[in-house]
Short mmCIF file of C-alpha atoms and ligand atoms in Angstrom, two decimals:
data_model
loop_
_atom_site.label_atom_id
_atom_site.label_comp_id
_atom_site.label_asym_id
_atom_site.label_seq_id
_atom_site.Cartn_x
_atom_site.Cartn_y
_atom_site.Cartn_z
CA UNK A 1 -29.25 -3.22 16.50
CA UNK A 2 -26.03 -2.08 15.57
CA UNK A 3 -24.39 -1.71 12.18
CA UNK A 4 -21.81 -3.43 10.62
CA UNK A 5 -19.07 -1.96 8.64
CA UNK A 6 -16.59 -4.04 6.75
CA UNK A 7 -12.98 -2.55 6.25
CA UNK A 8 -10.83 -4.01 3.53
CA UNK A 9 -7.42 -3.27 5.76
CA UNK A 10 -3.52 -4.00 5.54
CA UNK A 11 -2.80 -0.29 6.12
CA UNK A 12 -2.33 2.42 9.10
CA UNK A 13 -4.92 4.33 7.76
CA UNK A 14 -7.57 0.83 7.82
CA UNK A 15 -6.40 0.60 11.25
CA UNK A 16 -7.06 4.10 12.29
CA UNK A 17 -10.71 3.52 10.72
CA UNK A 18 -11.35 0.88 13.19
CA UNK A 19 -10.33 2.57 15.98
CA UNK A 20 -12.26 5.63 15.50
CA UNK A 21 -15.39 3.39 13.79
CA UNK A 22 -15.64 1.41 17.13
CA UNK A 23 -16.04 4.70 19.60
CA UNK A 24 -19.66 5.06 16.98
CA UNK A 25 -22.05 3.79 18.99
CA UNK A 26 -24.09 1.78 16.67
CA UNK A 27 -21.31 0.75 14.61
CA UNK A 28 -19.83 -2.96 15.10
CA UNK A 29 -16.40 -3.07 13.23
CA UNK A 30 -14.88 -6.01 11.26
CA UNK A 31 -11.83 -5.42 9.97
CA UNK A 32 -10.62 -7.92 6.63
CA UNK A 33 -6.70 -8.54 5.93
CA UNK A 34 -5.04 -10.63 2.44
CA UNK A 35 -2.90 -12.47 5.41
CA UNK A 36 0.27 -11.58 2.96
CA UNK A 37 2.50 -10.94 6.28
CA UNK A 38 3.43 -13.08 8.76
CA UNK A 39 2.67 -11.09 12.03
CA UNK A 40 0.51 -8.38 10.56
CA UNK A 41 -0.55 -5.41 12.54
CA UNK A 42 -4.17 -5.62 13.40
CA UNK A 43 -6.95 -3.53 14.64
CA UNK A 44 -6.92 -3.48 18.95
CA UNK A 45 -11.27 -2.95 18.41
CA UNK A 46 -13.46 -5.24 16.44
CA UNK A 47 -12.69 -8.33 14.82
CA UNK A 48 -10.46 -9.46 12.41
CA UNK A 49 -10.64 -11.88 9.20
CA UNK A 50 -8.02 -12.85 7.67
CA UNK A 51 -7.62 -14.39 3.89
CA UNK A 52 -9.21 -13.16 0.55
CA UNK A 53 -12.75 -14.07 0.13
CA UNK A 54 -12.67 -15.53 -3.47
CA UNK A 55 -13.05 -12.53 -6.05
CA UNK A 56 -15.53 -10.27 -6.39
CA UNK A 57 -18.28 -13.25 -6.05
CA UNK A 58 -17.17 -14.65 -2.87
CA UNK A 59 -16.75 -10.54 -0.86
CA UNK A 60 -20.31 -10.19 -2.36
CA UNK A 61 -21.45 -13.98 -0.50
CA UNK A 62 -19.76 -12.29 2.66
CA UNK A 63 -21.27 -8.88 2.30
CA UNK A 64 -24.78 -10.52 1.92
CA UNK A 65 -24.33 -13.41 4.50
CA UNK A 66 -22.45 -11.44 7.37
CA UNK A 67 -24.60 -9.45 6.23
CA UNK A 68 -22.62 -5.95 6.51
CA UNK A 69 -24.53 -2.80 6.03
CA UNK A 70 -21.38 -0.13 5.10
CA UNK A 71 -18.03 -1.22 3.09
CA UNK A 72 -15.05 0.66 3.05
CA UNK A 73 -12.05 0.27 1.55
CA UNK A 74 -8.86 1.44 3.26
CA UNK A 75 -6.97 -0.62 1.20
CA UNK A 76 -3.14 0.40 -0.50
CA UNK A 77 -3.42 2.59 -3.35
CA UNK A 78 -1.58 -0.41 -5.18
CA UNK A 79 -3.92 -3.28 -4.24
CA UNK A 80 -5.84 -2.74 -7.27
CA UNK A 81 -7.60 -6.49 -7.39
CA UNK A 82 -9.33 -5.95 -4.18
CA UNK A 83 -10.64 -2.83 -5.19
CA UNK A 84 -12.14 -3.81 -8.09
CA UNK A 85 -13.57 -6.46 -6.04
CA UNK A 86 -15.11 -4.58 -3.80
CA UNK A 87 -16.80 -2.07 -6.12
CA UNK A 88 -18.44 -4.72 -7.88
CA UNK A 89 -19.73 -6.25 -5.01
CA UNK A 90 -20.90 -3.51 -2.95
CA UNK A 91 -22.79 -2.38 -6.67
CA UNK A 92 -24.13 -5.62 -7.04
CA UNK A 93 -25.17 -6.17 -3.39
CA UNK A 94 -26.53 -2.44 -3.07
CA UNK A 95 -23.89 -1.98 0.13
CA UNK A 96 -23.09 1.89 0.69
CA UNK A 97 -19.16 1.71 -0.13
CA UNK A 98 -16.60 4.27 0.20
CA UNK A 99 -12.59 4.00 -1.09
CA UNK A 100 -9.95 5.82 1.60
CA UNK A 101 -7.47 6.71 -1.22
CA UNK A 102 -4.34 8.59 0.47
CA UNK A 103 -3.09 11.34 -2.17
CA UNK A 104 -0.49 10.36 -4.31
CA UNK A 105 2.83 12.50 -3.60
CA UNK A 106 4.10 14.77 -6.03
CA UNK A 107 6.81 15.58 -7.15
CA UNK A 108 8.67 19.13 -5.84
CA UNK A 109 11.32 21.54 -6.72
CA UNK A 110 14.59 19.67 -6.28
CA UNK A 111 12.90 16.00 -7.01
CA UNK A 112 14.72 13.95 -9.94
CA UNK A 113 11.43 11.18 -10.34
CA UNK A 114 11.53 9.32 -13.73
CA UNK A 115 8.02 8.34 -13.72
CA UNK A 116 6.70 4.83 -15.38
CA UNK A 117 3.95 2.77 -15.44
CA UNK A 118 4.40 -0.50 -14.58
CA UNK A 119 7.16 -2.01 -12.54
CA UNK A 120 8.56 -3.97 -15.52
CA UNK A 121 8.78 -0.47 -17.13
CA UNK A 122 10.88 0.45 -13.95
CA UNK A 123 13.18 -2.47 -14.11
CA UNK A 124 13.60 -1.05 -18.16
CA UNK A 125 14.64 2.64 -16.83
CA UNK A 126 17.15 0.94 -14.76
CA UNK A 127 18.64 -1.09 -17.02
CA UNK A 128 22.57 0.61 -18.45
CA UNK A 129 21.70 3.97 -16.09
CA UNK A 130 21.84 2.31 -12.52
CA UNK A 131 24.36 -0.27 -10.60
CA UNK A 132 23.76 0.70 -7.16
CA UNK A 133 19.31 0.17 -6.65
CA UNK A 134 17.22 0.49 -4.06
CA UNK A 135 13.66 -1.70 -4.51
CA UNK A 136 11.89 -0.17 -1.71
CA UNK A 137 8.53 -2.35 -3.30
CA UNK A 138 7.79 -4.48 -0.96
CA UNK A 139 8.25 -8.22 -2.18
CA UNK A 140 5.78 -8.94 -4.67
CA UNK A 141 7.27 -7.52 -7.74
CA UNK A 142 11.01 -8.40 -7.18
CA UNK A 143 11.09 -10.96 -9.63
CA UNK A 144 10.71 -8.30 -12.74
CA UNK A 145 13.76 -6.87 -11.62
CA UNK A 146 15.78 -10.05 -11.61
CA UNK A 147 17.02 -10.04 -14.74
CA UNK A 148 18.80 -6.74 -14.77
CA UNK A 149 22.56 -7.14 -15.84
CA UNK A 150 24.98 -5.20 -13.73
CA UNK A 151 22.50 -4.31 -11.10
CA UNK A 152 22.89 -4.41 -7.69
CA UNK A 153 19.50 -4.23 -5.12
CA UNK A 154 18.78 -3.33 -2.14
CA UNK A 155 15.88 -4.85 -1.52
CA UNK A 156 13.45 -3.85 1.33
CA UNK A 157 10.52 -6.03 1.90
CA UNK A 158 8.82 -6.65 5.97
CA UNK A 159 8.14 -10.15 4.91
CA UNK A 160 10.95 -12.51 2.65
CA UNK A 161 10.09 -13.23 -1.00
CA UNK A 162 8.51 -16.58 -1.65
CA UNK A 163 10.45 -19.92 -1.70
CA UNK A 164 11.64 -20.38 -5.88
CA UNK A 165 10.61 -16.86 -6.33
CA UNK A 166 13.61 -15.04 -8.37
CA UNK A 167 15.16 -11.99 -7.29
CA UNK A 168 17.75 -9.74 -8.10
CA UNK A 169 21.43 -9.86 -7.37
CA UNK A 170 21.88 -7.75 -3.89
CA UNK A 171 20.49 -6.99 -0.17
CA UNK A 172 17.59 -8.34 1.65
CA UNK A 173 16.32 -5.89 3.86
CA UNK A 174 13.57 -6.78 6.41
CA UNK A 175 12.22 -4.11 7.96
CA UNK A 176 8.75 -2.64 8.17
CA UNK A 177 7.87 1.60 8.00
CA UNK A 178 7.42 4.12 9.44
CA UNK A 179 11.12 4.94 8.01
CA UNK A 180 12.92 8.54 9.73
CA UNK A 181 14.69 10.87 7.53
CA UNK A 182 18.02 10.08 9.27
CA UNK A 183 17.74 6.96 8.59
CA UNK A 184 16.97 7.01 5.11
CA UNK A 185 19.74 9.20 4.31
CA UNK A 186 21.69 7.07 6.17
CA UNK A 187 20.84 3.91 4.34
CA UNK A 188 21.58 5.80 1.04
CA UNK A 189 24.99 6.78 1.85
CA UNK A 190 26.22 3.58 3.90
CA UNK A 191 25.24 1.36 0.88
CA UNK A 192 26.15 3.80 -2.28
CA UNK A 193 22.67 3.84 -3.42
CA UNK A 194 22.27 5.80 -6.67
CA UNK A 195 19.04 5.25 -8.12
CA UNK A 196 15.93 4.09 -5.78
CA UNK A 197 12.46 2.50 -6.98
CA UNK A 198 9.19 3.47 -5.63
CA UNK A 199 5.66 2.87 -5.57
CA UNK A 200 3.77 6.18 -5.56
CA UNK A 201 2.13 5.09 -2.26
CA UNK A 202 1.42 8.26 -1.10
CA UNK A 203 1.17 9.55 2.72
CA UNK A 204 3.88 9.97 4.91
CA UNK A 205 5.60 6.72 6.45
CA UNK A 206 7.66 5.95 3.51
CA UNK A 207 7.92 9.27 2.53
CA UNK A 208 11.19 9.97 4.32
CA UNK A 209 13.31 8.25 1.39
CA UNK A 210 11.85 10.86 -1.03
CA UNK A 211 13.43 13.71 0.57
CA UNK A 212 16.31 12.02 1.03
CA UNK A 213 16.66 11.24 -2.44
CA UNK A 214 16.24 14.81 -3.06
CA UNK A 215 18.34 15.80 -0.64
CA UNK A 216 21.72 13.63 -2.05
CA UNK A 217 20.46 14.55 -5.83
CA UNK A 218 19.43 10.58 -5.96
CA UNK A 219 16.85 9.55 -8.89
CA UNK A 220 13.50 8.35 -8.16
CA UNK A 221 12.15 5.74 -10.54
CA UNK A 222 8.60 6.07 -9.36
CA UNK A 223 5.99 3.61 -10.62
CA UNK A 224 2.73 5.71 -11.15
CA UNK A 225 -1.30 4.27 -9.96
CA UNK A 226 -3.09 1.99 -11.84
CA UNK A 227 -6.58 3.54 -12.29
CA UNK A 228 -9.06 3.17 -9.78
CA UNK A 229 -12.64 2.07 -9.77
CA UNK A 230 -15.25 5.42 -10.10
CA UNK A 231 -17.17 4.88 -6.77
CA UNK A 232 -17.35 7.46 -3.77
CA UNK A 233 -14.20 8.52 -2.23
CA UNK A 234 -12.16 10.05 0.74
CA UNK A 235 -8.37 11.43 0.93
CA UNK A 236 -7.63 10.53 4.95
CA UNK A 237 -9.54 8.78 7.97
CA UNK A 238 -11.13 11.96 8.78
CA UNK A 239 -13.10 11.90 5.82
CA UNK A 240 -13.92 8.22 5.94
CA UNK A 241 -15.29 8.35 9.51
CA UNK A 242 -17.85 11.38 8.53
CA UNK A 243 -19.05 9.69 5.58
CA UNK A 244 -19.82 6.64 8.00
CA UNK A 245 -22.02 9.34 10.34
CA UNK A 246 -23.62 10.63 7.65
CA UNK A 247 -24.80 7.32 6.72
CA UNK A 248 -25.86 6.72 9.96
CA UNK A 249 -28.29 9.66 9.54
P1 NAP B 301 -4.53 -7.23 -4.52
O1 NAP B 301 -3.58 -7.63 -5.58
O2 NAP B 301 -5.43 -6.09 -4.78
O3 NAP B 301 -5.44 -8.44 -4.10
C1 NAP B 301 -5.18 -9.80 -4.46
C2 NAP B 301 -6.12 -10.67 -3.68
O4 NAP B 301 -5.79 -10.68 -2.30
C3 NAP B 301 -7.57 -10.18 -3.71
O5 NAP B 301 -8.20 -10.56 -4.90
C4 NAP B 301 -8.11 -10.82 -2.46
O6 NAP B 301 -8.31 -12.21 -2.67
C5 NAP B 301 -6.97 -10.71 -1.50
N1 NAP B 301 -7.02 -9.49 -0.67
C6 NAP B 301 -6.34 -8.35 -0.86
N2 NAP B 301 -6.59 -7.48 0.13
C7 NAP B 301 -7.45 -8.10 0.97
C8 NAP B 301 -8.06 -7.75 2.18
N3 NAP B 301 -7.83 -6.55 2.77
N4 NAP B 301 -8.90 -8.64 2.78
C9 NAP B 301 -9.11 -9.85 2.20
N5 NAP B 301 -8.55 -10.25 1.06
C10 NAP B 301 -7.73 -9.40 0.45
O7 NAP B 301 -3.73 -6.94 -3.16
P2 NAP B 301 -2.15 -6.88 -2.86
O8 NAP B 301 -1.59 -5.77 -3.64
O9 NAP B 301 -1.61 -8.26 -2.95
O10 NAP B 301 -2.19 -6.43 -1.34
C11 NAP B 301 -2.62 -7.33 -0.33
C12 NAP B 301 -2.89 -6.54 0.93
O11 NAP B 301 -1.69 -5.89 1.34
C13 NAP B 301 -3.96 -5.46 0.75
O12 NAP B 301 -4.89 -5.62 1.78
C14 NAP B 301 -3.22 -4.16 0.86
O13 NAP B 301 -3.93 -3.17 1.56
C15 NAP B 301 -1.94 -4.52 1.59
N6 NAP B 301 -0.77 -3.78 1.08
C16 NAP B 301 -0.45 -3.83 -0.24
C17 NAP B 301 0.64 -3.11 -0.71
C18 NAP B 301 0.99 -3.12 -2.17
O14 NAP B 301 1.98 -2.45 -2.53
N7 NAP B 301 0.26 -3.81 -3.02
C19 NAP B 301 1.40 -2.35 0.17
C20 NAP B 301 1.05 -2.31 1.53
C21 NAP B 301 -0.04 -3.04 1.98
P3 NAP B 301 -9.74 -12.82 -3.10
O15 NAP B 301 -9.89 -12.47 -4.54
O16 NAP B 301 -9.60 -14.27 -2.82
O17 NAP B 301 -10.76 -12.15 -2.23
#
C-alpha cells in the first residue's frame, strides 16, 4: 500500500516536492494550500486541498484521519502560524515531519539593507527618511504602513488587499514573481523608487530587486525571520525528496 505524504504548499519549492514525490513509487502525494489567492498555482500530480484545517488541533484530526504517514512543510519562510501548527501536530500525532526552509539571503558587498524585525518596525525606519517606497510584501501587512505621512507606495501584491482593509497612499501593483533583473531595475527608475521593503524570503524569484537595489545604491528595509520551530530540516527540494527515501527505508 502506498504512502501518503502531506505537503503544507503555497510555494515553487512545495510544488517542485510534489512533482518529484509522485515519480516515488510508493508515495501518494497530497498537496495542502491557505486558499489566500485567487487562482493559485497548484501541483499538476496528486491532489490538492485547499483551506486551513483549524490550528494545530484540526492538521493533527487530518493527519490522523487521512491518515498521512510523512509531513512536510514547504511552506514560506514567513508563514510562521502554519509551522507551528504543523510541528505540534506531527509531535503529537508521532508523524515523521520535515521543514523545507530556503536560506535566507544575505546581505553582500555593495548592499545598503537596514534590517528590522517586524514590519511595523519597517514602516518606523521609513518614516522622515523615505517618500518614494516600494512594499514588495505581498498584501497582508499593508495596513501597518498606512499611516506613514509623506509616503508614497508602490505596492506589489498578486492578489488585491481586502475590501475596508487600509493601505497606504500610492500604486497597486498586481503581478506575481518570478521578477527579471531588467525589469526590476526598470520598475525602480520609471517610478523614482528610493527606498524598497522586503521580506527576507530567501531563494531566487524575488531576488532580482535586491541586486537592483544594489545596483542604483537603493536602501533595503529588510524585515528579518521570525524564529522557527526546532524540528528536522532541509535547505532546497533536493534535500526534502532524500529525506522522504530515507524514510521509505
Ligand atoms: P500563516 O500565517 O502561517 O497561517 C495562517 C493560517 O492559514 C494557518 O493557521 C492555517 O489555518 C492556514 N494555512 C496557512 N498555510 C496553509 C497551508 N499550506 N495549507 C492549509 N492551511 C494553511 O500563513 P500566511 O503567512 O498567511 O501564508 C498563507 C500561505 O501563503 C502559506 O501556505 C504560505 O506558504 C503562502 N505564502 C505566504 C507568504 C508570506 O509572506 N506569508 C508568501 C508567499 C506564500 P488553520 O489554522 O485554520 O489551519
Amino acid at each position: 500500500m502506498k504512502k501518503r505524504l502531506l505537503i503544507l504548499g503555497g510555494t515553487g519549492d512545495a510544488i517542485e516536492v510534489a512533482a518529484r514525490a509522485a515519480q516515488i513509487a510508493d508515495i501518494e502525494v497530497i498537496s495542502s494550500l491557505a486558499g489566500r489567492t485567487k487562482q493559485p498555482l497548484t501541483p499538476k500530480t496528486g491532489t490538492v486541498r485547499i483551506g486551513g484545517f483549524g490550528g494545530a488541533a484540526g492538521l493533527a484530526e487530518f493527519l490522523r484521519c487521512s491518515p498521512i504517514d510523512f509531513l512536510i512543510d514547504a511552506t514560506h519562510p514567513f508563514a510562521a502560524q502554519i509551522s507551528a501548527n504543523a510541528a505540534v501536530a506531527a509531535a503529537e500525532c508521532h508523524v515523521p515531519h520535515l521543514m523545507l526552509v530556503r536560506p535566507a539571503w544575505e546581505a553582500v558587498e555593495g548592499d545598503r539593507w537596514i534590517e528590522v524585525a517586524s514590519h511595523s518596525e519597517a514602516a518606523r525606519a521609513l518614516s522622515g527618511h523615505s517618500r518614494r517606497v516600494f512594499l514588495t510584501i505581498g498584501r497582508q501587512e499593508l495596513a501597518e504602513f498606512a499611516g506613514l505621512e509623506d509616503v508614497w507606495c508602490l505596492m506589489r501584491a498578486i492578489d488585491p488587499p481586502a475590501q475596508n482593509t487600509l493601505v497606504p497612499h500610492g500604486e497597486l501593483l498586481l503581478a506575481r514573481g518570478p521578477f527579471s533583473l531588467a525589469d526590476e531595475r526598470e520598475l525602480l527608475l520609471q517610478y523614482q523608487i528610493d527606498t524598497i521593503v522586503s521580506k527576507n524570503s530567501g531563494g531566487a524569484a524575488t531576488y532580482p530587486k535586491i541586486i537592483a537595489a544594489r545596483e542604483l545604491n537603493i536602501p533595503v528595509v529588510m524585515v528579518q525571520r521570525t524564529p522557527i520551530p526546532n524540528v528536522e530540516r532541509v535547505a532546497d527540494v533536493s534535500g526534502a525528496i532524500d529525506w522522504l527515501i530515507q524514510q521509505l527505508k
